CSV table of C-alpha atoms in Angstrom, one decimal:
chain,number,residue,atom,x,y,z
A,121,UNK,CA,-21.8,-22.2,27.2
A,122,UNK,CA,-21.0,-18.9,29.1
A,123,UNK,CA,-19.3,-16.1,27.6
A,124,UNK,CA,-15.8,-16.9,29.1
A,125,UNK,CA,-16.4,-20.5,27.1
A,126,UNK,CA,-17.6,-18.8,24.3
A,127,UNK,CA,-14.7,-16.8,23.7
A,128,UNK,CA,-12.6,-20.2,24.5
A,129,UNK,CA,-14.7,-21.6,21.6
A,130,UNK,CA,-13.2,-18.9,19.4
A,131,UNK,CA,-9.6,-19.5,20.5
A,132,UNK,CA,-9.0,-16.8,23.1
A,133,UNK,CA,-7.3,-18.4,26.1
A,134,UNK,CA,-8.9,-17.8,29.6
A,135,UNK,CA,-5.5,-16.0,30.6
A,136,UNK,CA,-6.3,-13.5,27.7
A,137,UNK,CA,-10.0,-13.2,28.3
A,138,UNK,CA,-9.5,-12.5,31.9
A,139,UNK,CA,-6.8,-10.0,31.1
A,140,UNK,CA,-9.4,-8.4,28.8
A,141,UNK,CA,-12.3,-8.2,31.5
A,142,UNK,CA,-10.1,-6.5,34.3
A,143,UNK,CA,-9.3,-3.8,31.5
A,144,UNK,CA,-13.0,-3.6,30.3
A,145,UNK,CA,-14.3,-3.0,34.2
A,146,UNK,CA,-11.7,0.0,34.4
A,147,UNK,CA,-13.3,1.7,31.7
A,148,UNK,CA,-16.9,1.8,32.5
A,149,UNK,CA,-16.7,5.4,33.3
A,150,UNK,CA,-15.2,6.4,30.1
A,151,UNK,CA,-17.3,4.2,28.0
A,152,UNK,CA,-20.4,6.0,29.6
A,153,UNK,CA,-19.2,9.3,28.7
A,154,UNK,CA,-18.7,7.8,24.9
A,155,UNK,CA,-22.3,6.8,24.8
A,156,UNK,CA,-23.4,10.0,26.1
A,157,UNK,CA,-21.4,11.8,23.1
A,158,UNK,CA,-23.0,9.2,20.8
A,159,UNK,CA,-26.5,10.2,21.9
A,160,UNK,CA,-25.6,13.8,21.3
A,161,UNK,CA,-24.6,13.3,17.7
A,162,UNK,CA,-27.5,10.7,17.1
A,163,UNK,CA,-30.1,13.4,17.9
A,164,UNK,CA,-27.8,15.9,15.8
A,165,UNK,CA,-28.1,13.8,12.9
A,166,UNK,CA,-31.7,12.8,13.6
A,167,UNK,CA,-32.7,16.4,13.8
A,168,UNK,CA,-30.9,17.1,10.3
A,169,UNK,CA,-32.9,14.2,8.7
A,170,UNK,CA,-36.1,15.5,10.0
A,171,UNK,CA,-35.8,19.1,9.2
A,172,UNK,CA,-34.8,18.3,5.6
A,173,UNK,CA,-38.0,15.8,5.5
A,174,UNK,CA,-36.4,12.9,4.8
A,175,UNK,CA,-38.5,10.2,2.9
A,176,UNK,CA,-38.5,6.9,1.5
A,177,UNK,CA,-38.8,8.5,-1.9
A,178,UNK,CA,-35.3,9.7,-1.4
A,179,UNK,CA,-33.8,6.2,-1.5
A,180,UNK,CA,-35.0,5.7,-5.3
A,181,UNK,CA,-32.1,5.0,-8.0
A,182,UNK,CA,-31.2,6.9,-10.9
A,183,UNK,CA,-29.5,6.5,-13.8
A,184,UNK,CA,-27.5,8.1,-16.4
A,185,UNK,CA,-27.3,11.9,-16.1
A,186,UNK,CA,-29.0,11.7,-12.7
A,187,UNK,CA,-30.7,15.0,-13.3
A,188,UNK,CA,-33.1,16.1,-10.7
A,189,UNK,CA,-32.0,13.2,-8.3
A,190,UNK,CA,-34.0,14.4,-5.0
A,191,UNK,CA,-32.5,11.7,-2.6
A,192,UNK,CA,-28.9,13.0,-3.5
A,193,UNK,CA,-29.6,16.7,-3.3
A,194,UNK,CA,-31.9,16.1,-0.2
A,195,UNK,CA,-28.6,14.1,1.4
A,196,UNK,CA,-26.5,16.8,0.7
A,197,UNK,CA,-29.0,19.1,2.8
A,198,UNK,CA,-28.6,16.8,5.5
A,199,UNK,CA,-25.0,16.8,5.8
A,200,UNK,CA,-25.0,20.3,5.5
A,201,UNK,CA,-27.4,20.6,8.5
A,202,UNK,CA,-25.4,18.1,10.4
A,203,UNK,CA,-22.1,20.0,10.3
A,204,UNK,CA,-23.7,23.3,10.5
A,205,UNK,CA,-22.1,24.1,7.1
A,206,UNK,CA,-23.7,26.2,4.2
A,207,UNK,CA,-23.4,23.6,1.6
A,208,UNK,CA,-22.3,20.0,1.0
A,209,UNK,CA,-20.9,17.5,-1.9
A,210,UNK,CA,-21.8,13.8,-0.9
A,211,UNK,CA,-21.2,11.5,-3.8
A,212,UNK,CA,-20.6,7.9,-4.8
A,213,UNK,CA,-18.5,9.1,-7.8
A,214,UNK,CA,-16.0,10.4,-5.0
A,215,UNK,CA,-14.3,7.0,-4.4
A,216,UNK,CA,-12.3,7.5,-1.6
A,217,UNK,CA,-10.7,9.9,1.1
A,218,UNK,CA,-8.0,10.8,-1.1
A,219,UNK,CA,-10.0,11.5,-3.9
A,220,UNK,CA,-12.3,13.8,-2.1
A,221,UNK,CA,-9.2,15.9,-0.9
A,222,UNK,CA,-7.8,15.7,-4.5
A,223,UNK,CA,-11.1,17.3,-5.6
A,224,UNK,CA,-11.1,19.8,-2.9
A,225,UNK,CA,-7.6,20.9,-3.6
A,226,UNK,CA,-7.5,21.0,-7.2
A,227,UNK,CA,-11.2,22.8,-7.4
A,228,UNK,CA,-10.1,25.7,-5.0
A,229,UNK,CA,-6.2,25.8,-6.3
A,230,UNK,CA,-4.9,27.8,-9.6
A,231,UNK,CA,-1.6,27.8,-11.2
A,232,UNK,CA,0.6,30.0,-9.1
A,233,UNK,CA,-1.0,29.5,-6.0
A,234,UNK,CA,0.6,27.9,-2.7
A,235,UNK,CA,-0.8,24.9,-0.6
A,236,UNK,CA,0.7,25.6,3.0
A,237,UNK,CA,0.0,22.3,5.4
A,238,UNK,CA,0.3,23.6,9.1
A,239,UNK,CA,0.3,20.4,10.5
A,240,UNK,CA,3.1,18.8,9.1
A,241,UNK,CA,3.4,16.4,6.0
A,242,UNK,CA,-0.1,14.9,5.0
A,243,UNK,CA,-1.1,11.4,4.8
A,244,UNK,CA,1.3,9.2,2.4
A,245,UNK,CA,-1.4,9.0,-0.2
A,246,UNK,CA,-1.8,12.8,-0.7
A,247,UNK,CA,2.0,13.1,-1.4
A,248,UNK,CA,1.5,12.3,-5.1
A,249,UNK,CA,-1.8,14.3,-5.1
A,250,UNK,CA,0.5,17.4,-4.3
A,251,UNK,CA,3.4,16.3,-6.2
A,252,UNK,CA,5.7,15.9,-2.7
A,253,UNK,CA,6.7,12.6,-4.7
A,254,UNK,CA,6.1,13.2,-8.4
A,255,UNK,CA,3.2,11.6,-9.8
A,256,UNK,CA,1.2,12.2,-13.1
A,257,UNK,CA,-1.7,15.0,-12.8
A,258,UNK,CA,-0.2,16.2,-9.4
A,259,UNK,CA,-0.7,19.6,-8.3
A,260,UNK,CA,2.9,20.4,-8.8
A,261,UNK,CA,2.3,19.7,-12.7
A,262,UNK,CA,-0.2,22.4,-12.7
A,263,UNK,CA,2.2,25.0,-11.1
A,264,UNK,CA,0.8,24.9,-7.7
A,265,UNK,CA,3.6,24.9,-5.3
A,266,UNK,CA,3.6,23.3,-1.6
A,267,UNK,CA,5.1,24.2,2.0
A,268,UNK,CA,4.6,22.9,4.9
A,269,UNK,CA,5.2,23.5,8.9
A,270,UNK,CA,5.7,20.8,11.1
A,271,UNK,CA,4.0,20.4,14.3
A,272,UNK,CA,6.4,21.1,17.4
A,273,UNK,CA,7.5,18.0,19.6
A,274,UNK,CA,4.5,18.4,21.9
A,275,UNK,CA,2.4,18.1,18.6
A,276,UNK,CA,1.4,21.7,19.1
A,277,UNK,CA,1.0,24.3,16.2
A,278,UNK,CA,4.4,26.4,15.3
A,279,UNK,CA,2.7,29.6,15.3
A,280,UNK,CA,5.7,31.8,14.4
A,281,UNK,CA,6.6,29.4,11.9
A,282,UNK,CA,3.1,29.4,10.3
A,283,UNK,CA,3.2,33.2,10.4
A,284,UNK,CA,6.6,33.5,8.7
A,285,UNK,CA,5.5,30.6,5.9
A,286,UNK,CA,2.2,32.5,4.9
A,287,UNK,CA,3.1,34.2,1.7
A,288,UNK,CA,1.7,36.3,-1.1
A,289,UNK,CA,0.7,33.2,-3.3
A,290,UNK,CA,-0.6,31.3,-0.1
A,291,UNK,CA,-4.1,30.3,-1.0
A,292,UNK,CA,-5.1,27.6,1.1
A,293,UNK,CA,-4.3,25.9,4.2
A,294,UNK,CA,-4.1,22.3,4.9
A,295,UNK,CA,-5.0,20.9,8.5
A,296,UNK,CA,-4.9,17.0,9.0
A,297,UNK,CA,-6.9,16.1,12.0
A,298,UNK,CA,-5.5,12.5,12.5
A,299,UNK,CA,-1.9,11.5,12.5
A,300,UNK,CA,-1.8,9.0,9.5
A,301,UNK,CA,1.4,6.9,9.6
A,302,UNK,CA,2.9,9.2,12.3
A,303,UNK,CA,3.7,9.2,16.1
A,304,UNK,CA,2.0,12.7,16.5
A,305,UNK,CA,-1.1,13.4,18.6
A,306,UNK,CA,-4.4,13.7,17.0
A,307,UNK,CA,-5.6,17.1,16.8
A,308,UNK,CA,-9.1,18.2,18.7
A,309,UNK,CA,-11.3,20.5,17.1
A,310,UNK,CA,-10.7,23.0,19.7
A,311,UNK,CA,-7.1,23.2,18.6
A,312,UNK,CA,-8.0,23.3,15.1
A,313,UNK,CA,-10.5,26.0,15.7
A,314,UNK,CA,-8.0,28.0,17.2
A,315,UNK,CA,-5.4,27.7,14.4
A,316,UNK,CA,-8.1,28.7,12.0
A,317,UNK,CA,-8.9,31.7,14.1
A,318,UNK,CA,-5.0,32.5,14.1
A,319,UNK,CA,-4.9,31.9,10.3
A,320,UNK,CA,-7.7,34.3,9.6
A,321,UNK,CA,-6.4,37.1,12.1
A,322,UNK,CA,-3.6,37.2,9.5
A,323,UNK,CA,-5.1,36.8,6.3
A,324,UNK,CA,-9.0,36.3,6.4
A,325,UNK,CA,-8.9,35.3,2.6
A,326,UNK,CA,-7.0,32.0,3.1
A,327,UNK,CA,-9.3,29.0,2.6
A,328,UNK,CA,-8.7,26.9,5.5
A,329,UNK,CA,-9.2,23.0,4.6
A,330,UNK,CA,-9.5,20.2,7.2
A,331,UNK,CA,-8.8,16.4,6.5
A,332,UNK,CA,-11.6,14.9,8.9
A,333,UNK,CA,-11.2,11.3,8.2
A,334,UNK,CA,-11.6,9.2,11.1
A,335,UNK,CA,-13.0,12.2,13.3
A,336,UNK,CA,-16.2,12.4,12.5
A,337,UNK,CA,-18.7,12.0,15.6
A,338,UNK,CA,-15.9,11.4,18.0
A,339,UNK,CA,-16.5,14.6,19.5
A,340,UNK,CA,-19.9,16.8,19.5
A,341,UNK,CA,-18.6,19.4,17.1
A,342,UNK,CA,-16.7,19.2,14.1
A,343,UNK,CA,-14.5,21.4,12.1
A,344,UNK,CA,-17.0,23.5,10.3
A,345,UNK,CA,-18.4,24.4,14.0
A,346,UNK,CA,-15.4,26.0,14.8
A,347,UNK,CA,-14.5,28.0,11.2
A,348,UNK,CA,-12.9,25.3,8.6
A,349,UNK,CA,-14.1,26.8,5.1
A,350,UNK,CA,-13.8,22.8,3.6
A,351,UNK,CA,-14.0,20.0,5.8
A,352,UNK,CA,-13.5,16.3,3.8
A,353,UNK,CA,-14.0,12.8,4.6
A,354,UNK,CA,-14.5,9.3,3.2
A,355,UNK,CA,-17.9,7.4,3.6
A,356,UNK,CA,-16.2,4.2,4.1
A,357,UNK,CA,-15.0,5.5,7.4
A,358,UNK,CA,-16.9,7.3,10.3
A,359,UNK,CA,-20.0,8.7,8.6
A,360,UNK,CA,-21.0,5.9,6.4
A,361,UNK,CA,-21.6,4.1,9.4
A,362,UNK,CA,-20.6,0.7,7.7
A,363,UNK,CA,-23.7,0.7,5.3
A,364,UNK,CA,-22.1,3.1,2.7
A,365,UNK,CA,-20.2,1.1,-0.1
A,366,UNK,CA,-18.5,3.8,-1.5
A,367,UNK,CA,-18.4,7.4,-1.3
A,368,UNK,CA,-16.9,10.7,0.0
A,369,UNK,CA,-18.0,13.9,1.5
A,370,UNK,CA,-16.9,17.4,1.1
A,371,UNK,CA,-19.0,20.3,3.2
A,372,UNK,CA,-18.2,24.2,3.9
A,373,UNK,CA,-18.6,27.4,2.3
A,374,UNK,CA,-21.1,27.4,-0.6
A,375,UNK,CA,-18.4,29.0,-2.9
A,376,UNK,CA,-15.8,26.5,-2.2
A,377,UNK,CA,-18.2,23.3,-2.3
A,378,UNK,CA,-19.4,24.5,-5.7
A,379,UNK,CA,-15.8,24.6,-6.9
A,380,UNK,CA,-15.4,21.1,-6.0
A,381,UNK,CA,-18.6,20.0,-7.5
A,382,UNK,CA,-17.4,21.6,-11.1
A,383,UNK,CA,-14.1,19.7,-10.5
A,384,UNK,CA,-15.7,16.5,-9.5
A,385,UNK,CA,-18.0,16.7,-12.7
A,386,UNK,CA,-17.4,19.4,-15.2
A,387,UNK,CA,-17.4,22.8,-16.1
A,388,UNK,CA,-20.8,24.1,-16.7
A,389,UNK,CA,-22.5,20.6,-14.8
A,390,UNK,CA,-21.5,20.8,-11.5
A,391,UNK,CA,-23.9,19.4,-8.7
A,392,UNK,CA,-26.5,18.8,-11.6
A,393,UNK,CA,-25.3,15.6,-12.6
A,394,UNK,CA,-24.4,12.2,-11.0
A,395,UNK,CA,-26.5,9.4,-10.9
A,396,UNK,CA,-26.8,7.4,-7.4
A,397,UNK,CA,-27.6,3.9,-9.0
A,398,UNK,CA,-29.3,3.0,-5.8
A,399,UNK,CA,-26.8,3.4,-3.1
A,400,UNK,CA,-29.2,6.1,-1.3
A,401,UNK,CA,-30.5,4.1,1.5
A,402,UNK,CA,-27.2,2.6,2.6
A,403,UNK,CA,-25.8,6.6,2.3
A,404,UNK,CA,-28.8,7.6,4.6
A,405,UNK,CA,-29.0,4.9,6.9
A,406,UNK,CA,-25.2,4.5,7.4
A,407,UNK,CA,-25.0,8.3,8.5
A,408,UNK,CA,-27.9,7.8,11.0
A,409,UNK,CA,-26.0,4.8,12.6
A,410,UNK,CA,-22.8,6.5,12.4
A,411,UNK,CA,-22.6,7.9,15.6
A,412,UNK,CA,-23.2,4.7,17.5
A,413,UNK,CA,-20.9,2.8,15.2
A,414,UNK,CA,-18.5,5.6,15.8
A,415,UNK,CA,-18.5,5.1,19.7
A,416,UNK,CA,-18.2,1.4,19.2
A,417,UNK,CA,-15.1,2.0,17.3
A,418,UNK,CA,-14.0,4.4,19.7
A,419,UNK,CA,-14.2,2.2,22.4
A,420,UNK,CA,-12.3,-0.5,20.7
A,421,UNK,CA,-9.3,1.9,20.4
A,422,UNK,CA,-9.3,3.0,24.0
A,423,UNK,CA,-9.6,-0.9,25.1
A,424,UNK,CA,-6.5,-1.5,23.0
A,425,UNK,CA,-4.3,1.2,24.2
A,426,UNK,CA,-5.1,0.0,27.8
A,427,UNK,CA,-4.4,-3.7,27.0
A,428,UNK,CA,-1.6,-3.0,25.2
A,429,UNK,CA,0.1,-0.1,27.4
A,430,UNK,CA,-0.4,-2.2,30.4
A,431,UNK,CA,1.8,-5.0,28.8
A,432,UNK,CA,4.7,-2.3,28.0
A,433,UNK,CA,4.3,-1.1,24.4
A,434,UNK,CA,4.3,2.3,23.3
A,435,UNK,CA,0.8,3.3,22.3
A,436,UNK,CA,-0.3,6.6,20.9
A,437,UNK,CA,-3.0,8.1,22.3
A,438,UNK,CA,-2.2,6.3,25.9
A,439,UNK,CA,-5.0,4.5,27.9
A,440,UNK,CA,-5.8,7.6,29.5
A,441,UNK,CA,-5.9,10.8,26.7
A,442,UNK,CA,-8.9,12.1,25.6
A,443,UNK,CA,-9.7,11.1,22.0
A,444,UNK,CA,-10.3,13.2,18.9
A,445,UNK,CA,-10.1,10.3,16.4
A,446,UNK,CA,-10.8,6.4,16.4
A,447,UNK,CA,-7.4,5.4,15.4
A,448,UNK,CA,-4.9,3.6,17.9
A,449,UNK,CA,-1.1,3.2,17.0
A,450,UNK,CA,0.8,0.5,19.0
A,451,UNK,CA,4.5,0.2,18.3
A,452,UNK,CA,6.2,-2.9,18.5
A,453,UNK,CA,9.6,-2.1,17.3
A,454,UNK,CA,9.7,-5.4,15.2
A,455,UNK,CA,8.3,-6.1,11.5
A,456,UNK,CA,7.3,-9.6,13.5
A,457,UNK,CA,5.1,-7.6,16.1
A,458,UNK,CA,3.1,-5.6,13.3
A,459,UNK,CA,2.4,-8.8,11.2
A,460,UNK,CA,1.2,-11.3,14.1
A,461,UNK,CA,-1.3,-8.1,15.3
A,462,UNK,CA,-2.5,-7.7,11.8
A,463,UNK,CA,-2.8,-11.5,11.4
A,464,UNK,CA,-4.9,-11.6,14.9
A,465,UNK,CA,-7.6,-8.7,13.5
A,466,UNK,CA,-7.9,-10.8,10.2
A,467,UNK,CA,-8.7,-14.0,11.9
A,468,UNK,CA,-11.3,-12.1,14.1
A,469,UNK,CA,-13.2,-11.0,10.8
A,470,UNK,CA,-16.6,-12.0,9.7
A,471,UNK,CA,-15.3,-12.0,6.3
A,472,UNK,CA,-12.3,-13.8,4.9
A,473,UNK,CA,-11.1,-14.8,8.7
A,474,UNK,CA,-9.6,-17.6,7.1
A,475,UNK,CA,-6.6,-16.0,5.2
A,476,UNK,CA,-3.7,-14.7,6.8
A,477,UNK,CA,-2.4,-11.0,5.7
A,478,UNK,CA,1.1,-10.1,4.2
A,479,UNK,CA,3.1,-6.9,3.6
A,480,UNK,CA,2.7,-5.8,0.1
A,481,UNK,CA,3.7,-2.7,-2.3
A,482,UNK,CA,0.5,-0.8,-2.0
A,483,UNK,CA,-0.2,2.3,-4.7
A,484,UNK,CA,0.5,5.6,-3.2
A,485,UNK,CA,2.8,4.3,-0.4
A,486,UNK,CA,6.8,4.4,-0.3
A,487,UNK,CA,7.1,1.3,1.8
A,488,UNK,CA,5.4,-2.3,1.8
A,489,UNK,CA,2.0,-2.0,4.0
A,490,UNK,CA,0.2,-4.8,5.7
A,491,UNK,CA,-3.5,-4.5,5.8
A,492,UNK,CA,-6.0,-6.6,7.8
A,493,UNK,CA,-9.9,-6.1,6.9
A,494,UNK,CA,-12.2,-8.8,6.6
A,495,UNK,CA,-15.0,-6.4,5.8
A,496,UNK,CA,-18.2,-6.2,4.4
A,497,UNK,CA,-16.9,-3.2,2.2
A,498,UNK,CA,-13.5,-3.7,1.0
A,499,UNK,CA,-10.9,-1.3,2.8
A,500,UNK,CA,-13.7,0.0,4.9
A,501,UNK,CA,-12.1,1.3,8.0
A,502,UNK,CA,-14.8,1.9,10.1
A,503,UNK,CA,-14.8,-1.9,9.8
A,504,UNK,CA,-12.4,-3.7,12.3
A,505,UNK,CA,-9.0,-3.2,10.4
A,506,UNK,CA,-5.5,-2.7,11.0
A,507,UNK,CA,-2.6,-1.8,9.0
A,508,UNK,CA,1.0,-0.4,9.0
A,509,UNK,CA,4.0,0.6,6.9
A,510,UNK,CA,6.7,-2.2,7.2
A,511,UNK,CA,9.5,0.3,8.5
A,512,UNK,CA,10.8,1.8,11.5
A,513,UNK,CA,9.7,2.3,14.2
A,514,UNK,CA,7.3,-0.7,13.3
A,515,UNK,CA,4.1,0.8,14.7
A,516,UNK,CA,0.4,-0.6,13.6
A,517,UNK,CA,-2.7,1.6,13.4
A,518,UNK,CA,-6.1,-0.3,14.6
A,519,UNK,CA,-9.2,1.2,13.9
A,520,UNK,CA,-12.9,0.3,13.7
A,521,UNK,CA,-15.5,-2.3,14.5
A,522,UNK,CA,-18.8,-1.8,13.8
A,523,UNK,CA,-19.7,-2.8,17.2
A,524,UNK,CA,-17.7,-2.6,20.6
A,525,UNK,CA,-18.0,-6.4,21.0
A,526,UNK,CA,-16.4,-7.1,17.6
A,527,UNK,CA,-13.9,-4.5,18.4
A,528,UNK,CA,-13.1,-6.3,21.7
A,529,UNK,CA,-12.9,-9.5,20.3
A,530,UNK,CA,-10.4,-8.5,17.4
A,531,UNK,CA,-8.2,-6.9,20.0
A,532,UNK,CA,-8.3,-10.0,22.1
A,533,UNK,CA,-7.5,-12.3,19.1
A,534,UNK,CA,-4.6,-9.9,18.2
A,535,UNK,CA,-3.2,-10.4,21.5
A,536,UNK,CA,-3.5,-14.0,21.8
A,537,UNK,CA,-1.5,-14.2,18.4
A,538,UNK,CA,1.1,-11.9,20.0
A,539,UNK,CA,1.3,-14.3,23.1
A,540,UNK,CA,1.7,-17.2,21.0
A,541,UNK,CA,4.2,-16.0,19.0
A,542,UNK,CA,6.4,-14.9,22.1
A,543,UNK,CA,6.1,-11.3,21.5
A,544,UNK,CA,3.7,-10.6,24.1
A,545,UNK,CA,4.0,-12.0,28.1
A,546,UNK,CA,0.6,-12.0,30.1
């Protein structure tokens, strides 16, 4: 079979395949630029691993307390070197991105302190961490207050609003790079750097924390390169390279990262404990592959934007914008559009392709959410996945694909589902 026939054997019509081929042909220059960024970041990670003298001894498993875990400690040196940070905490005991953020917040805020979010409302699952929505153990229960300044309509920072919001009790600034379930633009590292410099010009003592989820290795620099005191993310997103089975990272200033270690484990123990139970090779190898894997996901996002924008759907970012994370949102305006798209992504998966996703009341969200992810690692959003809340404006959020080829197939599969349902017309 030729390539067209291979796609047809997997239930992609010739019309859908031909439509996709024309779009892919138009993106060659952009894809070449992505490959160049991936090459740069690959060398950055490789250089960090070589300087830290990574050896196969670092892949050995530890158990119990995990005292003197050389692999764990060296991996944290690798992360700190790659992110150009003073220190890092990279642990399988960090269960997800929300947990990593909760650790960073709780570790560096005390009763009476205030958290100020300057990029608007944080991601949904942080609402209960902060106490925007009441929850047991929230920051609000410990007397930590919260304020936010929304972005301006053009997704830029509201400088005067931020200046006015900084008060005597403000201790930490929260900046979320990616959009979450919002329709704003993703923030570039350069924009984040400008904001951090603005904050520091007002109060140099304020801790600037960046939620870096979905943004790692999309650009050549990271928030720690532009002054972030803390930068936080998940290993089942970009930096895990699809191989990390669990985990999160926190990188930044040594003092603040040390606080995080004491919060994650226990006062008096900090970084000294935490067995790695045999995941170190996956952590190292995933981080090594992360620049290339991220590049594939980024190509998929750009391809998706162009496929659906040219059919008349609202997409963010649009088909020609610069990218600062791997997420692509597509607004369908109806629950059926979101559901059919997710069915297509699920049907394109290597795992559980035969099941159909349905909306359900997921923990941490205020509406039913549908998630499509036939992944090797449960919930891994660097693998081909899509999700969205079943509420207006009925937008779906697509991300991932461990390879560009898989991302492409997933988008064509979603398109086929929408065409078959009469929601999209070629």
